[in-house]
């Protein structure tokens, strides 16, 4: 595809991130004390750790900071900034390697991030941290292995961990939870696999492990977990040392797994649940974004899905096609809506949905640029999205395209 | 006044057309109205034509709620009728409109509380016929999830509506309620609202934070006194849903 397809979205800026344009699953916006707006971006893979882009003028963004990973057998796929503290996830490719876990940086001088602390989750069965959530300045919610956690299945290694960083130089674990049956020693049986995969590959599907844990300061007693093939969990974390399941919903099977994000829309009693596409050429189609009636949080009811463009049109263009990340309504300089959902859908680009009528979501905008140069696939692979309080959309390509900055006219 | 019309809000035809309630697409309601011809109803459970429906739209205004004969026979007490009206108002909002439902509940609770607190001031003339509680139906009718037809046309030539969380019609003026803090407003929604606010002079806007109301707290000071003291100027209370003749 050589032309941009768009509706109600306009590209106003692009940044190739100094040639390292593989964007991971982390984008987070800092407003510095001198009023600059710095977008921190995680990378899909090595060699770069994280990149800071000054987007004060989104039409003229500038890379102001780009850091290196400790080695090439790791990645920092996820990050979050709150105030002047940046939390960066470290995931290693081989069990037991270091650094695994997360690192906190003082980014009050964004050109010169200073390490505050490293929280180590390395261990014989750990690949470290895949994703983290840090929006209140107090707790980091991790999807990570742990030094003392032994999964029954090698791909069930990332569990939910709550780390107290109120003293950021001394992070302390205060709670953890995993899906019953996935740890050695559990009374419950190992969950039945959805689509079994060979055991020698740690990455990928066929996993009952945590992907995202979302905890909102307005409702600090609830954690919303996307537990890959385990589906969506709501946990009561009013006692962080003893999380308890409030409810569980999973479309797998018959649907093909990989729940990624569980986002509550508190005011409306709704929940958005994404299943990440993880295979090229629609081999795991359909990967859907579900809309759930969550008025009774103990009885979650799916009522619709966000409509995707035709599989016959997008399924075989190259790369992945389907749901992935959505803008998560986090606090801070961030777009907040319970009626508009903005998501990254790999080769279907960025798509904007009106869910005012949640029974019939409507796509009201999209942006699908051409496949970028030097990508592994011929299409765009929109991997991550962040929308600021001015409704400016920041999004990134998984392999090489870097940062795209869009304006919505919806 | 003829239909179909996109001349609302114009000098030639200053009527205001408001679709409210659960209607997913207000254009469908407008199209149905157009088919009704000159004998259209001015107030139903789905729309109001203003000011044809009256200079004040109250819970007692005929047309917005239909009650069957059987239901009417079962309504022995004012409380039963009050509950029926309350449920009808709440049922006209989406299950997923949390702040709006809370606003409506807050308002409906308030008018009861306020009436009770002022019952000693009400005219006793008809006390042998009416109970003070009967005045409740004189309170103004909330029309939630309102879509007000604009004078302009969409690019495709179709009608354009301005979305509001709720409206009231009070003394010939449209009170537009906008609940704030429940999320960012779409540009297109804001543009339509701005057009409405600029185009209709007989209109008041009440912007209320979603945190400013609760079951036992309603921001009455944001509304006109004659709206709050809804019984003032009336000779006697009138019940809702009279039989259609």
XYZ file of C-alpha atoms in Angstrom:
655
model
C 0.000 0.000 0.000
C 1.550 3.259 -1.039
C -0.993 5.838 0.035
C -2.386 6.921 3.345
C -5.959 5.989 4.090
C -7.611 8.316 6.529
C -10.902 9.575 7.801
C -11.221 12.426 10.280
C -7.535 12.104 11.144
C -4.661 14.170 9.804
C -0.957 13.527 10.102
C 0.594 16.662 11.579
C 4.004 15.333 12.468
C 6.347 12.397 12.134
C 9.597 11.499 13.821
C 11.817 8.614 12.731
C 13.368 8.500 16.190
C 16.870 8.905 14.817
C 16.546 5.789 12.721
C 15.432 3.556 15.581
C 11.748 3.639 14.828
C 10.618 0.326 16.300
C 8.079 1.372 18.915
C 7.218 -0.959 21.773
C 4.187 -0.910 24.042
C 5.031 2.164 26.050
C 4.286 5.823 25.393
C 3.855 8.297 28.187
C 3.773 12.075 28.280
C 5.608 14.280 30.744
C 5.015 17.980 31.221
C 8.243 19.353 32.637
C 8.506 22.109 35.178
C 9.575 24.501 32.441
C 6.467 23.635 30.434
C 7.960 21.356 27.813
C 6.050 18.262 26.763
C 8.224 15.163 26.503
C 6.861 11.956 25.052
C 8.749 8.961 26.392
C 8.725 5.997 24.032
C 9.649 2.369 24.633
C 11.292 0.351 21.896
C 10.135 -2.950 20.514
C 13.620 -4.390 20.802
C 17.347 -3.668 21.117
C 19.599 -1.794 20.819
C 17.744 1.220 22.230
C 16.314 1.433 25.705
C 13.995 4.428 25.590
C 13.633 7.634 23.639
C 12.427 11.048 24.766
C 10.810 13.224 22.116
C 10.000 16.859 22.727
C 6.475 17.259 21.349
C 5.819 20.724 22.751
C 5.221 21.661 19.135
C 3.760 18.436 17.784
C 4.350 19.615 14.229
C 8.045 19.903 14.924
C 9.022 17.152 17.337
C 12.632 16.575 18.347
C 14.449 13.627 19.868
C 16.122 14.963 22.999
C 17.236 11.734 24.598
C 17.872 8.180 23.443
C 19.436 5.586 25.704
C 21.077 2.202 25.165
C 20.140 -1.135 26.615
C 22.659 -2.957 28.771
C 23.006 -5.684 26.134
C 21.356 -7.034 23.019
C 19.536 -9.961 24.606
C 16.902 -7.847 26.261
C 14.245 -5.267 25.529
C 12.426 -2.471 27.303
C 8.993 -2.858 25.784
C 7.048 -0.800 28.292
C 7.359 2.419 30.266
C 5.298 4.971 32.158
C 6.091 8.431 33.457
C 4.413 10.086 36.420
C 5.588 13.516 37.433
C 9.329 13.432 36.901
C 9.770 9.708 37.491
C 10.038 7.342 34.565
C 9.596 3.597 35.097
C 11.053 1.337 32.400
C 10.419 -2.415 32.076
C 13.328 -4.765 31.387
C 12.646 -8.124 29.818
C 15.436 -10.530 28.895
C 15.395 -13.141 26.164
C 16.964 -15.939 28.216
C 15.801 -17.194 31.579
C 17.980 -15.969 34.395
C 19.614 -13.138 32.486
C 19.917 -9.647 33.928
C 18.921 -6.845 34.088
C 15.353 -8.037 34.463
C 12.643 -6.116 36.248
C 12.318 -2.365 36.026
C 14.355 0.759 36.521
C 13.233 4.122 37.831
C 14.706 7.303 36.403
C 14.561 10.893 37.506
C 13.720 12.761 34.300
C 13.350 16.214 35.792
C 16.170 17.067 33.388
C 14.799 15.075 30.463
C 17.979 15.294 28.395
C 19.816 13.541 31.206
C 17.777 10.824 32.895
C 19.298 9.738 36.206
C 18.804 6.232 37.528
C 17.074 6.162 40.897
C 16.677 2.450 41.451
C 16.580 -0.894 39.753
C 14.080 -3.477 40.890
C 15.354 -6.956 40.102
C 12.918 -9.695 39.130
C 15.476 -11.983 37.530
C 15.457 -15.637 38.430
C 15.818 -19.132 37.043
C 12.312 -19.042 35.571
C 12.028 -15.337 34.922
C 12.351 -13.226 31.810
C 11.741 -10.125 33.848
C 9.119 -7.505 33.167
C 7.108 -7.297 29.980
C 4.718 -4.525 30.898
C 4.237 -2.076 33.733
C 1.664 0.463 34.892
C 2.689 3.481 36.943
C 0.234 6.350 37.050
C -0.113 7.367 40.699
C 3.507 7.961 41.678
C 3.147 5.353 44.403
C 2.888 1.848 42.999
C 4.263 0.097 39.950
C 2.048 -2.740 38.765
C 4.141 -5.322 36.980
C 3.637 -8.124 34.566
C 6.843 -9.966 35.342
C 8.555 -13.123 36.370
C 9.983 -13.242 39.860
C 13.097 -14.757 41.411
C 11.039 -17.156 43.489
C 8.230 -17.943 41.068
C 8.182 -21.277 39.262
C 5.576 -21.645 36.551
C 4.294 -25.069 35.653
C 4.399 -24.118 32.000
C 7.377 -22.086 30.799
C 5.224 -19.481 29.073
C 3.084 -18.843 32.150
C 5.923 -16.935 33.731
C 4.669 -13.355 34.075
C 2.581 -12.762 37.167
C 0.999 -9.697 38.726
C 3.257 -7.923 41.196
C 2.590 -4.696 43.073
C 5.687 -2.713 43.929
C 5.589 0.176 46.386
C 7.779 2.994 45.071
C 6.693 5.723 47.448
C 10.341 5.752 48.386
C 11.555 5.510 44.803
C 15.096 4.645 45.728
C 13.884 1.527 47.558
C 11.101 -0.250 45.684
C 9.423 -2.968 47.753
C 7.034 -5.698 46.681
C 3.758 -5.460 48.571
C 1.608 -7.985 46.759
C 1.368 -10.533 43.979
C -1.179 -12.737 42.294
C -1.209 -15.338 39.561
C -3.892 -17.325 37.850
C -4.532 -20.385 39.996
C -3.023 -23.535 38.533
C -0.139 -21.838 36.766
C 2.449 -22.089 39.555
C 4.246 -25.138 40.837
C 2.559 -26.201 44.030
C -0.888 -24.839 43.198
C -3.816 -27.029 44.162
C -5.667 -26.177 40.980
C -4.871 -27.982 37.717
C -2.863 -26.308 34.968
C -5.328 -24.454 32.724
C -6.257 -26.293 29.565
C -4.258 -24.806 26.713
C -6.192 -22.874 24.078
C -3.953 -23.414 21.046
C -0.929 -25.458 22.148
C 2.446 -24.329 20.868
C 5.899 -25.962 21.137
C 7.545 -25.499 24.511
C 10.928 -24.331 23.235
C 9.710 -20.845 22.327
C 9.171 -18.579 25.307
C 7.639 -15.638 23.452
C 4.222 -15.697 21.919
C 0.885 -17.227 22.607
C -0.322 -20.354 24.361
C 0.262 -18.635 27.676
C -1.599 -18.004 30.883
C 0.420 -15.059 32.040
C -0.275 -11.420 32.710
C 0.044 -8.813 30.013
C -1.403 -5.537 31.325
C -2.509 -4.577 34.811
C -4.457 -1.323 34.933
C -5.150 0.339 38.277
C -6.774 3.767 38.334
C -6.280 6.232 41.196
C -10.033 6.944 41.183
C -10.620 3.273 42.077
C -7.441 2.168 43.841
C -9.030 -1.000 45.190
C -9.427 -2.576 41.769
C -6.896 -4.050 39.340
C -7.918 -4.903 35.791
C -5.798 -7.664 34.324
C -5.411 -8.878 30.777
C -4.191 -12.412 31.378
C -3.503 -13.505 27.792
C -5.189 -16.883 27.246
C -6.720 -16.587 30.710
C -8.907 -13.642 29.642
C -9.843 -10.695 31.833
C -9.718 -10.577 35.615
C -10.925 -7.960 38.045
C -9.050 -8.143 41.333
C -9.890 -6.570 44.648
C -6.582 -5.094 45.788
C -7.885 -3.126 48.750
C -5.464 -5.344 50.676
C -2.520 -5.272 48.324
C -0.859 -8.120 50.150
C -3.803 -10.353 49.381
C -5.425 -9.661 45.985
C -8.697 -11.485 45.515
C -10.598 -12.276 42.352
C -13.807 -10.266 41.943
C -14.673 -11.680 38.563
C -13.273 -13.343 35.500
C -14.342 -13.278 31.865
C -12.705 -15.051 28.989
C -13.762 -15.609 25.386
C -11.023 -18.251 24.957
C -11.813 -20.685 23.610
C -13.538 -20.596 21.121
C -11.721 -17.320 20.467
C -7.990 -17.623 19.955
C -6.589 -16.044 23.092
C -4.162 -13.312 24.110
C -6.120 -10.857 26.186
C -3.948 -7.784 26.351
C -5.716 -4.802 27.951
C -8.681 -4.549 30.278
C -9.852 -0.961 30.552
C -12.772 -0.019 32.782
C -15.063 2.873 31.891
C -16.206 3.520 35.414
C -18.847 6.166 34.844
C -20.679 4.116 32.274
C -20.303 0.639 33.744
C -18.476 -0.617 30.678
C -15.201 -2.379 30.085
C -13.012 -2.563 27.002
C -11.027 -5.778 26.543
C -8.528 -6.223 23.742
C -7.201 -9.494 22.385
C -3.846 -8.857 20.745
C -3.188 -10.161 17.274
C 0.126 -12.027 17.457
C 0.398 -13.719 14.078
C 0.979 -12.286 10.627
C -1.407 -12.709 7.713
C -4.528 -13.104 9.827
C -3.469 -16.561 11.004
C -5.099 -15.822 14.347
C -8.028 -13.788 13.015
C -10.316 -12.581 14.523
C -8.526 -10.644 17.228
C -11.230 -8.459 18.636
C -11.745 -5.557 20.976
C -14.666 -6.442 23.172
C -17.132 -4.115 24.840
C -18.442 -5.552 28.087
C -21.361 -4.520 30.229
C -19.649 -4.218 33.616
C -22.440 -2.573 35.599
C -22.368 -5.670 37.735
C -18.646 -6.247 38.026
C -19.282 -9.790 39.171
C -21.205 -10.637 36.036
C -19.391 -9.298 32.990
C -21.438 -9.535 29.814
C -20.026 -9.000 26.301
C -22.347 -6.760 24.307
C -20.392 -5.868 21.184
C -17.007 -5.673 19.518
C -15.352 -2.768 17.760
C -15.874 -3.296 14.034
C -12.725 -3.976 12.041
C -12.235 -3.457 8.325
C -12.724 -6.536 6.129
C -10.339 -9.414 6.676
C -10.334 -10.028 2.938
C -8.895 -6.554 2.489
C -6.427 -6.412 5.387
C -5.760 -9.995 6.331
C -3.177 -10.673 3.691
C -1.552 -7.308 3.122
C 1.306 -8.371 5.332
C 2.015 -8.247 9.021
C -0.505 -8.435 11.791
C -4.141 -7.404 11.486
C -6.331 -6.970 14.529
C -6.577 -5.487 17.964
C -3.720 -4.469 20.198
C -3.340 -1.414 22.417
C -5.911 1.250 23.175
C -5.459 4.650 24.740
C -6.014 3.826 28.386
C -7.549 6.963 29.926
C -4.686 7.220 32.360
C -4.429 10.304 34.569
C -2.027 13.055 33.629
C -1.842 15.023 30.397
C -4.056 12.455 28.790
C -7.267 12.276 26.783
C -10.133 11.014 28.856
C -13.312 9.734 27.328
C -15.724 6.948 28.061
C -17.417 7.370 24.695
C -14.445 7.545 22.345
C -11.997 4.660 22.086
C -8.779 5.154 20.146
C -6.787 2.048 19.362
C -3.792 0.667 17.464
C -4.730 -2.172 15.139
C -1.441 -3.073 13.431
C -1.941 -2.952 9.643
C -5.421 -1.448 10.099
C -3.663 1.553 11.608
C -5.140 3.808 14.228
C -8.897 3.632 14.540
C -11.316 5.800 16.494
C -14.623 4.455 17.739
C -17.703 6.112 19.114
C -19.227 3.811 21.718
C -21.890 6.216 22.916
C -24.229 3.428 21.965
C -22.120 0.531 23.228
C -24.339 -2.024 21.543
C -23.354 -0.612 18.166
C -19.864 0.890 18.209
C -19.100 2.988 15.191
C -15.734 3.650 13.564
C -15.583 7.422 13.130
C -11.972 7.866 12.167
C -8.884 6.032 11.032
C -5.367 6.599 9.853
C -3.498 3.937 7.915
C -0.200 5.171 6.507
C 1.908 3.251 3.992
C 4.276 0.593 5.269
C 7.466 2.318 6.405
C 10.880 1.701 4.923
C 13.078 -0.983 6.445
C 10.160 -2.746 8.057
C 10.002 -6.523 8.267
C 6.577 -6.400 6.639
C 5.107 -4.328 3.794
C 2.441 -2.648 5.916
C 2.261 -0.257 8.811
C 2.120 -2.095 12.149
C 0.594 0.353 14.585
C 1.719 -0.977 17.912
C 1.146 1.673 20.544
C -1.021 4.729 21.094
C -1.241 7.655 23.453
C -3.698 10.540 23.169
C -3.027 13.748 25.029
C -5.492 16.093 26.692
C -5.684 18.145 23.508
C -6.781 15.078 21.537
C -3.454 14.880 19.736
C -2.774 11.247 18.912
C 0.726 9.830 19.249
C 1.255 6.393 17.773
C 4.104 4.206 16.702
C 5.034 1.511 14.235
C 6.295 -1.768 15.623
C 9.263 -2.243 13.320
C 10.680 0.937 11.819
C 8.214 3.745 11.151
C 8.782 5.654 14.362
C 6.385 8.184 15.824
C 3.316 9.455 13.983
C 1.457 12.468 15.374
C -2.155 12.937 14.350
C -4.952 15.375 14.843
C -8.487 14.063 15.241
C -11.443 15.905 13.784
C -14.303 13.936 15.204
C -46.187 24.922 10.848
C -45.450 22.298 8.234
C -43.286 19.234 8.104
C -40.783 18.170 7.063
C -39.009 21.278 8.121
C -35.452 22.258 8.577
C -36.553 25.765 9.284
C -36.499 25.407 13.005
C -34.782 28.241 14.749
C -35.286 30.554 11.803
C -37.279 33.755 11.866
C -39.849 32.192 9.591
C -40.382 29.251 11.848
C -38.916 29.706 15.274
C -40.067 26.378 16.679
C -37.520 24.176 18.363
C -37.570 20.440 17.800
C -36.104 18.293 20.547
C -35.643 14.550 20.321
C -34.965 12.989 23.678
C -34.676 9.648 25.376
C -33.451 6.392 23.947
C -33.748 7.256 20.259
C -30.511 6.077 18.678
C -30.870 8.170 15.574
C -32.840 11.414 15.928
C -33.212 11.608 12.146
C -35.560 8.626 12.316
C -37.788 10.443 14.782
C -37.787 13.536 12.600
C -38.664 11.490 9.529
C -41.560 9.837 11.335
C -42.793 13.209 12.455
C -42.666 14.437 8.891
C -44.936 11.569 7.853
C -47.471 12.495 10.529
C -48.533 15.600 8.644
C -50.199 18.649 10.144
C -51.828 16.790 13.027
C -48.585 15.817 14.632
C -48.335 15.580 18.398
C -46.285 18.302 20.006
C -45.077 16.272 22.984
C -44.418 12.541 23.101
C -42.057 10.266 24.939
C -39.560 10.747 22.132
C -39.747 14.397 21.133
C -41.097 17.839 21.921
C -41.971 20.647 19.552
C -41.430 23.913 21.352
C -43.210 26.112 22.199
C -46.184 24.379 20.592
C -46.098 21.861 23.407
C -46.606 24.656 25.903
C -44.570 27.433 27.428
C -43.676 25.128 30.278
C -43.169 21.415 29.980
C -43.924 19.825 33.283
C -44.361 16.280 34.482
C -48.071 17.019 34.244
C -47.830 17.983 30.567
C -49.877 15.578 28.470
C -48.219 13.363 25.925
C -44.799 12.443 27.262
C -46.021 9.390 29.125
C -48.752 6.999 28.091
C -50.671 5.012 30.642
C -53.080 2.288 29.668
C -56.553 2.159 31.100
C -55.632 -0.905 33.135
C -52.568 0.794 34.526
C -54.605 3.854 35.348
C -57.046 1.779 37.359
C -54.214 0.405 39.438
C -52.858 3.836 40.296
C -54.637 4.343 43.566
C -52.257 6.762 45.216
C -50.163 9.763 44.310
C -47.072 7.779 45.219
C -47.908 5.146 42.607
C -48.218 7.759 39.914
C -45.086 9.484 41.087
C -43.171 6.232 40.879
C -44.510 5.562 37.403
C -43.306 8.952 36.218
C -39.941 8.517 37.896
C -39.408 5.170 36.219
C -40.463 6.558 32.864
C -37.905 9.358 33.125
C -35.103 7.040 34.184
C -36.039 4.483 31.572
C -35.570 7.091 28.880
C -31.809 7.132 29.462
C -29.192 4.642 28.393
C -28.192 1.991 30.886
C -24.658 3.240 30.386
C -25.175 6.933 31.077
C -24.081 6.851 34.697
C -23.638 10.589 35.393
C -26.879 11.484 33.603
C -28.869 8.884 35.525
C -27.392 10.182 38.750
C -28.341 13.726 37.731
C -31.921 12.682 37.027
C -32.207 10.761 40.273
C -30.777 13.732 42.099
C -33.329 16.061 40.457
C -36.275 13.742 41.074
C -35.256 13.339 44.696
C -34.801 17.076 45.025
C -38.254 18.066 43.807
C -39.798 15.733 46.356
C -37.620 17.028 49.158
C -38.150 20.626 48.154
C -41.902 20.228 47.921
C -42.030 18.590 51.317
C -39.954 21.369 52.823
C -42.318 23.995 51.373
C -45.639 22.240 51.746
C -46.699 24.637 54.483
C -46.503 27.558 52.047
C -48.724 26.024 49.388
C -52.177 27.370 48.781
C -54.592 25.410 50.919
C -57.618 26.418 48.852
C -58.183 23.065 47.343
C -56.877 21.070 50.266
C -59.978 18.989 50.481
C -59.393 17.747 46.927
C -55.636 17.820 46.564
C -52.876 16.695 48.815
C -49.655 18.731 48.922
C -47.877 15.795 47.293
C -49.944 16.312 44.165
C -47.917 19.413 43.380
C -45.007 17.145 42.473
C -46.399 16.780 38.968
C -45.998 20.480 38.434
C -42.245 20.119 38.510
C -40.477 20.547 35.209
C -40.022 17.470 33.057
C -36.422 16.515 32.382
C -35.895 15.489 28.784
C -32.677 13.473 28.933
C -30.294 12.622 26.096
C -31.688 15.560 24.179
C -30.886 16.253 20.555
C -31.985 19.707 19.402
C -32.476 20.201 15.676
C -30.299 22.918 14.192
C -31.116 25.203 11.321
C -28.101 24.039 9.335
C -27.743 20.966 7.184
C -25.092 18.290 7.226
C -22.769 17.824 4.249
C -25.097 15.110 2.984
C -28.074 17.437 3.231
C -29.450 15.715 6.292
C -30.481 17.360 9.535
C -27.975 18.250 12.245
C -28.678 17.998 15.949
C -26.952 19.407 18.993
C -26.528 16.842 21.765
C -27.210 17.846 25.348
C -27.327 15.738 28.460
C -30.805 16.990 29.315
C -33.113 19.894 28.622
C -36.042 21.457 30.417
C -38.528 23.899 28.946
C -39.307 26.635 31.416
C -41.234 29.840 30.752
C -40.557 29.651 27.048
C -36.847 29.117 27.475
C -34.823 26.014 26.872
C -32.639 25.096 29.829
C -29.748 23.050 28.476
C -27.963 20.896 31.020
C -24.402 19.854 30.284
C -22.746 17.494 32.719
C -19.044 18.195 32.893
C -16.143 16.064 34.037
C -17.399 12.840 32.522
C -15.010 12.910 29.596
C -13.809 15.110 26.806
C -16.365 16.412 24.345
C -16.012 15.616 20.660
C -15.271 18.618 18.468
C -18.307 17.884 16.317
C -20.526 17.770 19.402
C -19.071 21.033 20.661
C -19.490 22.694 17.270
C -23.163 21.738 17.160
C -23.693 22.996 20.685
C -22.006 26.277 19.854
C -24.271 26.647 16.837
C -27.307 26.052 19.010
C -26.188 28.447 21.703
C -25.506 31.159 19.138
C -28.655 30.535 17.166
C -31.287 30.293 19.850
C -31.700 33.329 22.042
C -34.341 31.855 24.341
C -31.918 29.453 25.903
C -29.963 29.075 29.122
C -27.032 26.754 29.644
C -26.420 25.054 32.959
C -23.012 23.425 33.180
C -22.852 21.162 36.152
C -19.953 19.062 37.336
C -20.663 15.351 37.655
C -19.490 15.687 41.241
C -21.944 18.497 42.039
C -24.966 16.267 42.517
C -25.814 13.168 44.487
C -28.891 11.361 45.717
C -29.392 13.932 48.469
C -27.776 16.950 46.840
C -28.976 18.855 43.798
C -27.441 22.144 42.592
C -30.753 24.033 42.709
C -28.985 27.372 42.857
C -27.932 26.908 39.242
C -31.563 27.006 38.096
C -34.094 29.890 38.093
C -36.163 30.355 41.240
C -39.390 29.867 39.331
C -38.022 26.561 38.082
C -37.080 25.420 41.555
C -40.340 26.668 43.144
C -42.313 25.027 40.402
C -45.708 25.448 42.047
C -45.546 29.225 42.039
C -48.109 30.924 39.822
C -50.257 27.840 39.457
C -53.801 27.665 40.809
C -53.876 23.993 41.491
C -51.919 20.845 40.782
C -52.633 18.771 37.716
C -51.870 15.104 37.339
C -49.866 13.649 34.469
C -50.979 11.442 31.601
C -54.584 12.469 31.083
C -56.441 10.161 28.696
C -56.002 11.103 25.056
C -59.247 12.385 23.629
